[in-house]
Amino acid sequence: MAERRLYDAAAKRDEKALHELLQQDPLLVNRVSYTSPNKTPLHIATIHGHLPFVEQILNQSPHLAEELDSQQSSALHVASAKGYVEILKKLLSAAPDMCLSRDSLGRYPLHLAAIKGHVQVLEVLLGMAPFTAGEKMDRGLSLLHLCVKFCQFEALKFLVPKMNELLNSKDDINGDTILHMAVRGKQIEAINFLLTVAELEVNALNLNGMTALDVLIQSKWDFRDSEIKESLKRVGALGASKTNNIPLHNYRNIQDNSWKRLFQNQAEWLEKKKSALMVVASLIATMAFQFGVNPPGGVWQDDKVVDSQGNQTISDHTHQNHSAGYSIMASSNDPGLYMVLYIVNTISFIASLSIILLLMSGLPIRQKFFMWILMVITWISITTIALTYLESTYSLIPPDADDSTVDVILQTVKVWIGLMALLLIGHTIRLIIKLVKKLRKILRPRQRRMVAGTVT
């Protein structure tokens, strides 16, 4: 019960309750430190940043500064992460060796201060144990790597002048220097600052044989890229292919990775196009099928046969007027329009089914040329289904309707034809330009050989 009250007093910053508990049981703090597997009251008081409470506990039991919690963190680790400078000094005066203690992740208090960017804490800890600044965490991350990784620019500016020997150190993951890491994170302030340091190796290579400029070029595009690229080139940054110390196999790896990314992007583009075409083709096929089985005006529901005198009969089929199931529009006064409608609708239906069949056939449609063919078929399908709609609408207009309705349909057809013509001309010009460029590439070597032959 007393232990619970002690923790509550630490959490609530209740100095009076703490004083009373210690008067009642002077050994309470010591007993809690041995029986609690988790944080001690000193940890709790440090987390809440209550300096008087920390002082009272340390006066009563200074050895608590050496106690570790379940994460192997001391109160000094907590104060370093929180940035409590005065509490930090009190803890160091009670247990100065704890600045050499690592937690379960291999971090010194100095590492935690760098991760959180507490410059004053860094200054105090460097004064107590300067050699810990050169110690690396797991995966080879140095103190400077941590500042860049967690975007602590002020801490980086404070540490770089004090530890130039770590400026070009590389981690154990990708062999990145802090410049590689800053460029990958697009940290403009950190990059510009690092580029002013004379000891920085701008063209250092990581384990993938890449310089900082290569990392920028191969990263995902960002609006900050142009500014970073200018800053790097201003101080002489080069790509790996232009440096003299790049191993040949690393350069080949870079080229291979570039080609892999290119093919991967092209494959993703084709997959997106295929999915979109499948959806469009399915919708158009559904609409065309619906028109085929349910034409405008519907179908006759009965048989009607008339003889030569115009009397209706049910047996003489020599002068049949209409039959059940046949299109009403086909039996009307304008069967030619019905025939045009069915031809256009059939083209749309067959074109859509062709797209679906090609996409589901398993053929190696991996080139943009084949996708372009599918796009042309899609244009045909969309155009014919649009014409089907317009002609169906026209057939439903009564003869005595206003001419403005017909004019709207005609103008719509003209606009649609103009749009399709514009697309066709644009893509034709594009195709011609590509063909001309390819012809030039083919003809140039031949012309050079001919010129060389005439000279000799």
CSV table of N, CA and C in Angstrom, one decimal, residues 131-238:
chain,number,residue,atom,x,y,z
A,131,PHE,N,34.1,10.7,-25.3
A,131,PHE,CA,34.4,9.5,-26.2
A,131,PHE,C,33.2,8.7,-26.6
A,132,THR,N,32.1,8.9,-25.9
A,132,THR,CA,30.9,8.2,-26.3
A,132,THR,C,30.3,8.7,-27.6
A,133,ALA,N,30.7,9.9,-28.0
A,133,ALA,CA,30.2,10.5,-29.2
A,133,ALA,C,30.7,9.7,-30.4
A,134,GLY,N,31.8,9.0,-30.3
A,134,GLY,CA,32.3,8.2,-31.4
A,134,GLY,C,31.7,6.8,-31.5
A,135,GLU,N,30.9,6.4,-30.4
A,135,GLU,CA,30.3,5.1,-30.4
A,135,GLU,C,29.1,5.0,-31.3
A,136,LYS,N,28.9,3.9,-32.0
A,136,LYS,CA,27.8,3.8,-32.9
A,136,LYS,C,26.7,2.9,-32.4
A,137,MET,N,25.5,3.1,-32.8
A,137,MET,CA,24.4,2.2,-32.4
A,137,MET,C,24.4,1.0,-33.3
A,138,ASP,N,23.4,0.1,-33.1
A,138,ASP,CA,23.3,-1.0,-34.0
A,138,ASP,C,23.1,-0.5,-35.5
A,139,ARG,N,23.5,-1.3,-36.4
A,139,ARG,CA,23.5,-0.9,-37.9
A,139,ARG,C,24.4,0.2,-38.2
A,140,GLY,N,25.3,0.5,-37.3
A,140,GLY,CA,26.4,1.4,-37.6
A,140,GLY,C,26.0,2.9,-37.7
A,141,LEU,N,24.9,3.2,-37.0
A,141,LEU,CA,24.5,4.6,-37.1
A,141,LEU,C,25.2,5.4,-36.0
A,142,SER,N,25.9,6.5,-36.5
A,142,SER,CA,26.6,7.4,-35.6
A,142,SER,C,25.7,8.4,-35.1
A,143,LEU,N,26.3,9.3,-34.2
A,143,LEU,CA,25.5,10.4,-33.6
A,143,LEU,C,25.0,11.3,-34.7
A,144,LEU,N,25.8,11.6,-35.7
A,144,LEU,CA,25.4,12.4,-36.8
A,144,LEU,C,24.4,11.8,-37.7
A,145,HIS,N,24.5,10.5,-37.9
A,145,HIS,CA,23.4,9.8,-38.6
A,145,HIS,C,22.1,9.9,-37.9
A,146,LEU,N,22.1,9.9,-36.6
A,146,LEU,CA,20.8,10.0,-35.9
A,146,LEU,C,20.2,11.4,-36.0
A,147,CYS,N,21.0,12.4,-36.0
A,147,CYS,CA,20.5,13.8,-36.2
A,147,CYS,C,19.9,13.9,-37.5
A,148,VAL,N,20.5,13.4,-38.6
A,148,VAL,CA,19.9,13.5,-39.9
A,148,VAL,C,18.7,12.6,-40.0
A,149,LYS,N,18.7,11.4,-39.5
A,149,LYS,CA,17.6,10.5,-39.6
A,149,LYS,C,16.4,11.0,-39.0
A,150,PHE,N,16.5,11.7,-37.8
A,150,PHE,CA,15.4,12.2,-37.1
A,150,PHE,C,15.2,13.7,-37.3
A,151,CYS,N,15.8,14.2,-38.3
A,151,CYS,CA,15.6,15.6,-38.8
A,151,CYS,C,15.9,16.6,-37.6
A,152,GLN,N,17.0,16.4,-36.9
A,152,GLN,CA,17.3,17.3,-35.8
A,152,GLN,C,18.5,18.2,-36.3
A,153,PHE,N,18.1,19.3,-37.0
A,153,PHE,CA,19.0,20.2,-37.7
A,153,PHE,C,19.9,20.9,-36.7
A,154,GLU,N,19.3,21.5,-35.7
A,154,GLU,CA,20.1,22.2,-34.7
A,154,GLU,C,21.1,21.4,-34.0
A,155,ALA,N,20.7,20.2,-33.6
A,155,ALA,CA,21.7,19.2,-33.0
A,155,ALA,C,22.8,18.9,-34.0
A,156,LEU,N,22.5,18.8,-35.3
A,156,LEU,CA,23.5,18.5,-36.3
A,156,LEU,C,24.5,19.6,-36.4
A,157,LYS,N,24.0,20.9,-36.4
A,157,LYS,CA,24.9,22.0,-36.5
A,157,LYS,C,25.8,22.1,-35.2
A,158,PHE,N,25.3,21.7,-34.1
A,158,PHE,CA,26.1,21.8,-32.9
A,158,PHE,C,27.2,20.7,-32.9
A,159,LEU,N,26.8,19.5,-33.4
A,159,LEU,CA,27.8,18.4,-33.3
A,159,LEU,C,28.8,18.3,-34.4
A,160,VAL,N,28.5,18.8,-35.6
A,160,VAL,CA,29.5,18.6,-36.7
A,160,VAL,C,30.8,19.3,-36.4
A,161,PRO,N,30.9,20.5,-35.9
A,161,PRO,CA,32.2,21.1,-35.6
A,161,PRO,C,33.0,20.4,-34.6
A,162,LYS,N,32.3,19.6,-33.7
A,162,LYS,CA,33.0,18.9,-32.6
A,162,LYS,C,33.4,17.5,-33.0
A,163,MET,N,33.0,17.0,-34.1
A,163,MET,CA,33.3,15.6,-34.5
A,163,MET,C,33.4,15.4,-36.0
A,164,ASN,N,34.4,16.1,-36.5
A,164,ASN,CA,34.6,16.1,-38.0
A,164,ASN,C,35.0,14.6,-38.4
A,165,GLU,N,35.6,13.9,-37.5
A,165,GLU,CA,36.1,12.5,-37.8
A,165,GLU,C,34.9,11.6,-38.2
A,166,LEU,N,33.7,11.9,-37.8
A,166,LEU,CA,32.5,11.1,-38.1
A,166,LEU,C,31.7,11.7,-39.3
A,167,LEU,N,32.2,12.8,-39.9
A,167,LEU,CA,31.5,13.4,-41.0
A,167,LEU,C,31.3,12.5,-42.2
A,168,ASN,N,32.2,11.7,-42.5
A,168,ASN,CA,32.1,10.8,-43.7
A,168,ASN,C,32.0,9.4,-43.3
A,169,SER,N,31.7,9.1,-42.1
A,169,SER,CA,31.5,7.7,-41.7
A,169,SER,C,30.2,7.1,-42.3
A,170,LYS,N,30.2,5.8,-42.5
A,170,LYS,CA,29.1,5.2,-43.2
A,170,LYS,C,28.4,4.2,-42.3
A,171,ASP,N,27.1,4.1,-42.5
A,171,ASP,CA,26.3,3.1,-41.7
A,171,ASP,C,26.5,1.7,-42.3
A,172,ASP,N,26.0,0.7,-41.6
A,172,ASP,CA,26.2,-0.7,-42.0
A,172,ASP,C,25.1,-1.2,-42.8
A,173,ILE,N,24.1,-0.4,-43.1
A,173,ILE,CA,22.9,-0.9,-43.9
A,173,ILE,C,23.2,-0.7,-45.4
A,174,ASN,N,23.3,0.6,-45.8
A,174,ASN,CA,23.6,0.9,-47.2
A,174,ASN,C,24.9,1.5,-47.5
A,175,GLY,N,25.7,1.7,-46.4
A,175,GLY,CA,27.0,2.4,-46.5
A,175,GLY,C,26.8,3.8,-46.8
A,176,ASP,N,25.7,4.4,-46.3
A,176,ASP,CA,25.4,5.8,-46.5
A,176,ASP,C,26.1,6.7,-45.5
A,177,THR,N,26.6,7.8,-46.1
A,177,THR,CA,27.1,8.9,-45.2
A,177,THR,C,26.0,9.8,-44.8
A,178,ILE,N,26.2,10.8,-44.0
A,178,ILE,CA,25.1,11.6,-43.6
A,178,ILE,C,24.6,12.5,-44.8
A,179,LEU,N,25.5,12.7,-45.7
A,179,LEU,CA,25.0,13.4,-46.9
A,179,LEU,C,24.1,12.6,-47.8
A,180,HIS,N,24.4,11.3,-47.9
A,180,HIS,CA,23.5,10.4,-48.6
A,180,HIS,C,22.1,10.4,-47.9
A,181,MET,N,22.1,10.3,-46.6
A,181,MET,CA,20.9,10.2,-45.8
A,181,MET,C,20.1,11.5,-45.9
A,182,ALA,N,20.8,12.7,-45.9
A,182,ALA,CA,20.1,13.9,-46.0
A,182,ALA,C,19.5,14.2,-47.3
A,183,VAL,N,20.2,13.7,-48.4
A,183,VAL,CA,19.7,13.9,-49.7
A,183,VAL,C,18.5,12.9,-49.9
A,184,ARG,N,18.5,11.7,-49.4
A,184,ARG,CA,17.4,10.8,-49.5
A,184,ARG,C,16.2,11.3,-48.8
A,185,GLY,N,16.4,12.0,-47.7
A,185,GLY,CA,15.3,12.6,-47.0
A,185,GLY,C,14.9,14.0,-47.4
A,186,LYS,N,15.6,14.5,-48.5
A,186,LYS,CA,15.3,15.9,-49.0
A,186,LYS,C,15.3,17.0,-48.0
A,187,GLN,N,16.3,16.9,-47.1
A,187,GLN,CA,16.5,17.9,-46.0
A,187,GLN,C,17.4,19.0,-46.5
A,188,ILE,N,16.8,20.0,-47.1
A,188,ILE,CA,17.5,21.1,-47.7
A,188,ILE,C,18.4,21.8,-46.8
A,189,GLU,N,17.9,22.1,-45.6
A,189,GLU,CA,18.7,22.9,-44.6
A,189,GLU,C,20.0,22.1,-44.2
A,190,ALA,N,19.8,20.8,-43.9
A,190,ALA,CA,20.9,20.0,-43.6
A,190,ALA,C,21.9,19.9,-44.7
A,191,ILE,N,21.4,19.7,-45.9
A,191,ILE,CA,22.3,19.5,-47.1
A,191,ILE,C,23.1,20.8,-47.3
A,192,ASN,N,22.5,21.9,-47.3
A,192,ASN,CA,23.2,23.2,-47.5
A,192,ASN,C,24.2,23.4,-46.4
A,193,PHE,N,23.9,23.1,-45.2
A,193,PHE,CA,24.9,23.2,-44.1
A,193,PHE,C,26.1,22.3,-44.3
A,194,LEU,N,25.8,21.0,-44.6
A,194,LEU,CA,26.9,20.1,-44.7
A,194,LEU,C,27.8,20.4,-45.9
A,195,LEU,N,27.3,21.0,-47.0
A,195,LEU,CA,28.1,21.3,-48.1
A,195,LEU,C,29.0,22.5,-47.8
A,196,THR,N,28.8,23.2,-46.7
A,196,THR,CA,29.8,24.3,-46.3
A,196,THR,C,31.0,23.7,-45.5
A,197,VAL,N,30.9,22.5,-45.1
A,197,VAL,CA,32.0,21.9,-44.3
A,197,VAL,C,33.1,21.4,-45.3
A,198,ALA,N,34.3,21.9,-45.1
A,198,ALA,CA,35.4,21.5,-46.0
A,198,ALA,C,35.7,20.1,-46.0
A,199,GLU,N,35.6,19.4,-44.8
A,199,GLU,CA,36.0,18.0,-44.7
A,199,GLU,C,35.0,17.0,-45.3
A,200,LEU,N,33.9,17.5,-45.8
A,200,LEU,CA,32.8,16.6,-46.3
A,200,LEU,C,33.3,16.1,-47.7
A,201,GLU,N,33.1,14.7,-47.9
A,201,GLU,CA,33.4,14.1,-49.2
A,201,GLU,C,32.1,14.1,-50.0
A,202,VAL,N,32.0,15.0,-50.9
A,202,VAL,CA,30.7,15.2,-51.6
A,202,VAL,C,30.4,14.0,-52.5
A,203,ASN,N,31.5,13.3,-53.1
A,203,ASN,CA,31.3,12.2,-54.0
A,203,ASN,C,31.6,10.9,-53.4
A,204,ALA,N,31.4,10.8,-52.1
A,204,ALA,CA,31.6,9.5,-51.4
A,204,ALA,C,30.6,8.5,-51.9
A,205,LEU,N,31.0,7.2,-52.1
A,205,LEU,CA,30.2,6.1,-52.6
A,205,LEU,C,29.6,5.3,-51.4
A,206,ASN,N,28.4,4.9,-51.5
A,206,ASN,CA,27.8,3.9,-50.6
A,206,ASN,C,28.0,2.5,-51.1
A,207,LEU,N,27.4,1.5,-50.4
A,207,LEU,CA,27.7,0.1,-50.8
A,207,LEU,C,27.1,-0.2,-52.1
A,208,ASN,N,26.1,0.6,-52.6
A,208,ASN,CA,25.6,0.4,-53.9
A,208,ASN,C,26.3,1.1,-55.0
A,209,GLY,N,27.5,1.7,-54.7
A,209,GLY,CA,28.3,2.5,-55.6
A,209,GLY,C,27.6,3.7,-56.1
A,210,MET,N,26.8,4.4,-55.2
A,210,MET,CA,26.1,5.6,-55.6
A,210,MET,C,26.6,6.8,-54.8
A,211,THR,N,26.7,7.9,-55.5
A,211,THR,CA,27.0,9.2,-54.8
A,211,THR,C,25.7,9.8,-54.3
A,212,ALA,N,25.9,10.9,-53.6
A,212,ALA,CA,24.7,11.6,-53.1
A,212,ALA,C,23.8,12.1,-54.3
A,213,LEU,N,24.5,12.5,-55.4
A,213,LEU,CA,23.8,13.0,-56.6
A,213,LEU,C,23.0,11.8,-57.2
A,214,ASP,N,23.6,10.6,-57.2
A,214,ASP,CA,22.9,9.4,-57.7
A,214,ASP,C,21.6,9.1,-56.9
A,215,VAL,N,21.8,9.2,-55.6
A,215,VAL,CA,20.6,9.0,-54.7
A,215,VAL,C,19.5,9.9,-55.0
A,216,LEU,N,19.8,11.2,-55.3
A,216,LEU,CA,18.8,12.2,-55.6
A,216,LEU,C,18.1,11.9,-56.9
A,217,ILE,N,18.9,11.5,-57.9
A,217,ILE,CA,18.4,11.2,-59.3
A,217,ILE,C,17.4,10.0,-59.2
A,218,GLN,N,17.8,9.0,-58.4
A,218,GLN,CA,17.0,7.8,-58.4
A,218,GLN,C,15.9,7.7,-57.4
A,219,SER,N,15.8,8.8,-56.6
A,219,SER,CA,14.7,8.9,-55.6
A,219,SER,C,13.4,9.4,-56.3
A,220,LYS,N,12.3,9.3,-55.6
A,220,LYS,CA,11.1,9.7,-56.1
A,220,LYS,C,11.1,11.2,-56.2
A,221,TRP,N,10.6,11.7,-57.4
A,221,TRP,CA,10.6,13.2,-57.7
A,221,TRP,C,9.9,14.0,-56.6
A,222,ASP,N,10.5,15.1,-56.3
A,222,ASP,CA,10.0,16.1,-55.4
A,222,ASP,C,10.2,17.5,-55.8
A,223,PHE,N,9.4,18.4,-55.4
A,223,PHE,CA,9.6,19.8,-55.9
A,223,PHE,C,10.9,20.4,-55.4
A,224,ARG,N,11.5,19.8,-54.4
A,224,ARG,CA,12.8,20.3,-53.8
A,224,ARG,C,14.0,19.8,-54.6
A,225,ASP,N,13.8,18.8,-55.5
A,225,ASP,CA,14.9,18.2,-56.2
A,225,ASP,C,15.8,19.2,-57.0
A,226,SER,N,15.2,20.1,-57.7
A,226,SER,CA,16.0,21.1,-58.5
A,226,SER,C,16.9,21.9,-57.6
A,227,GLU,N,16.4,22.3,-56.4
A,227,GLU,CA,17.2,23.1,-55.5
A,227,GLU,C,18.4,22.3,-55.0
A,228,ILE,N,18.1,21.1,-54.6
A,228,ILE,CA,19.1,20.2,-54.0
A,228,ILE,C,20.2,19.9,-55.1
A,229,LYS,N,19.7,19.6,-56.3
A,229,LYS,CA,20.6,19.3,-57.4
A,229,LYS,C,21.6,20.5,-57.7
A,230,GLU,N,21.1,21.7,-57.7
A,230,GLU,CA,21.9,22.9,-57.9
A,230,GLU,C,22.9,23.0,-56.8
A,231,SER,N,22.5,22.8,-55.6
A,231,SER,CA,23.4,22.9,-54.4
A,231,SER,C,24.6,21.9,-54.5
A,232,LEU,N,24.2,20.7,-54.9
A,232,LEU,CA,25.2,19.6,-55.0
A,232,LEU,C,26.2,19.9,-56.2
A,233,LYS,N,25.7,20.3,-57.3
A,233,LYS,CA,26.6,20.6,-58.4
A,233,LYS,C,27.4,21.8,-58.2
A,234,ARG,N,27.0,22.7,-57.4
A,234,ARG,CA,27.7,23.9,-57.1
A,234,ARG,C,29.0,23.6,-56.4
A,235,VAL,N,29.1,22.5,-55.7
A,235,VAL,CA,30.3,22.2,-54.9
A,235,VAL,C,31.0,21.0,-55.6
A,236,GLY,N,30.6,20.7,-56.8
A,236,GLY,CA,31.4,19.7,-57.6
A,236,GLY,C,30.8,18.3,-57.5
A,237,ALA,N,29.6,18.1,-57.1
A,237,ALA,CA,29.0,16.8,-57.0
A,237,ALA,C,28.9,16.1,-58.3
A,238,LEU,N,29.2,14.8,-58.4
A,238,LEU,CA,29.1,14.1,-59.7
A,238,LEU,C,28.3,12.8,-59.5
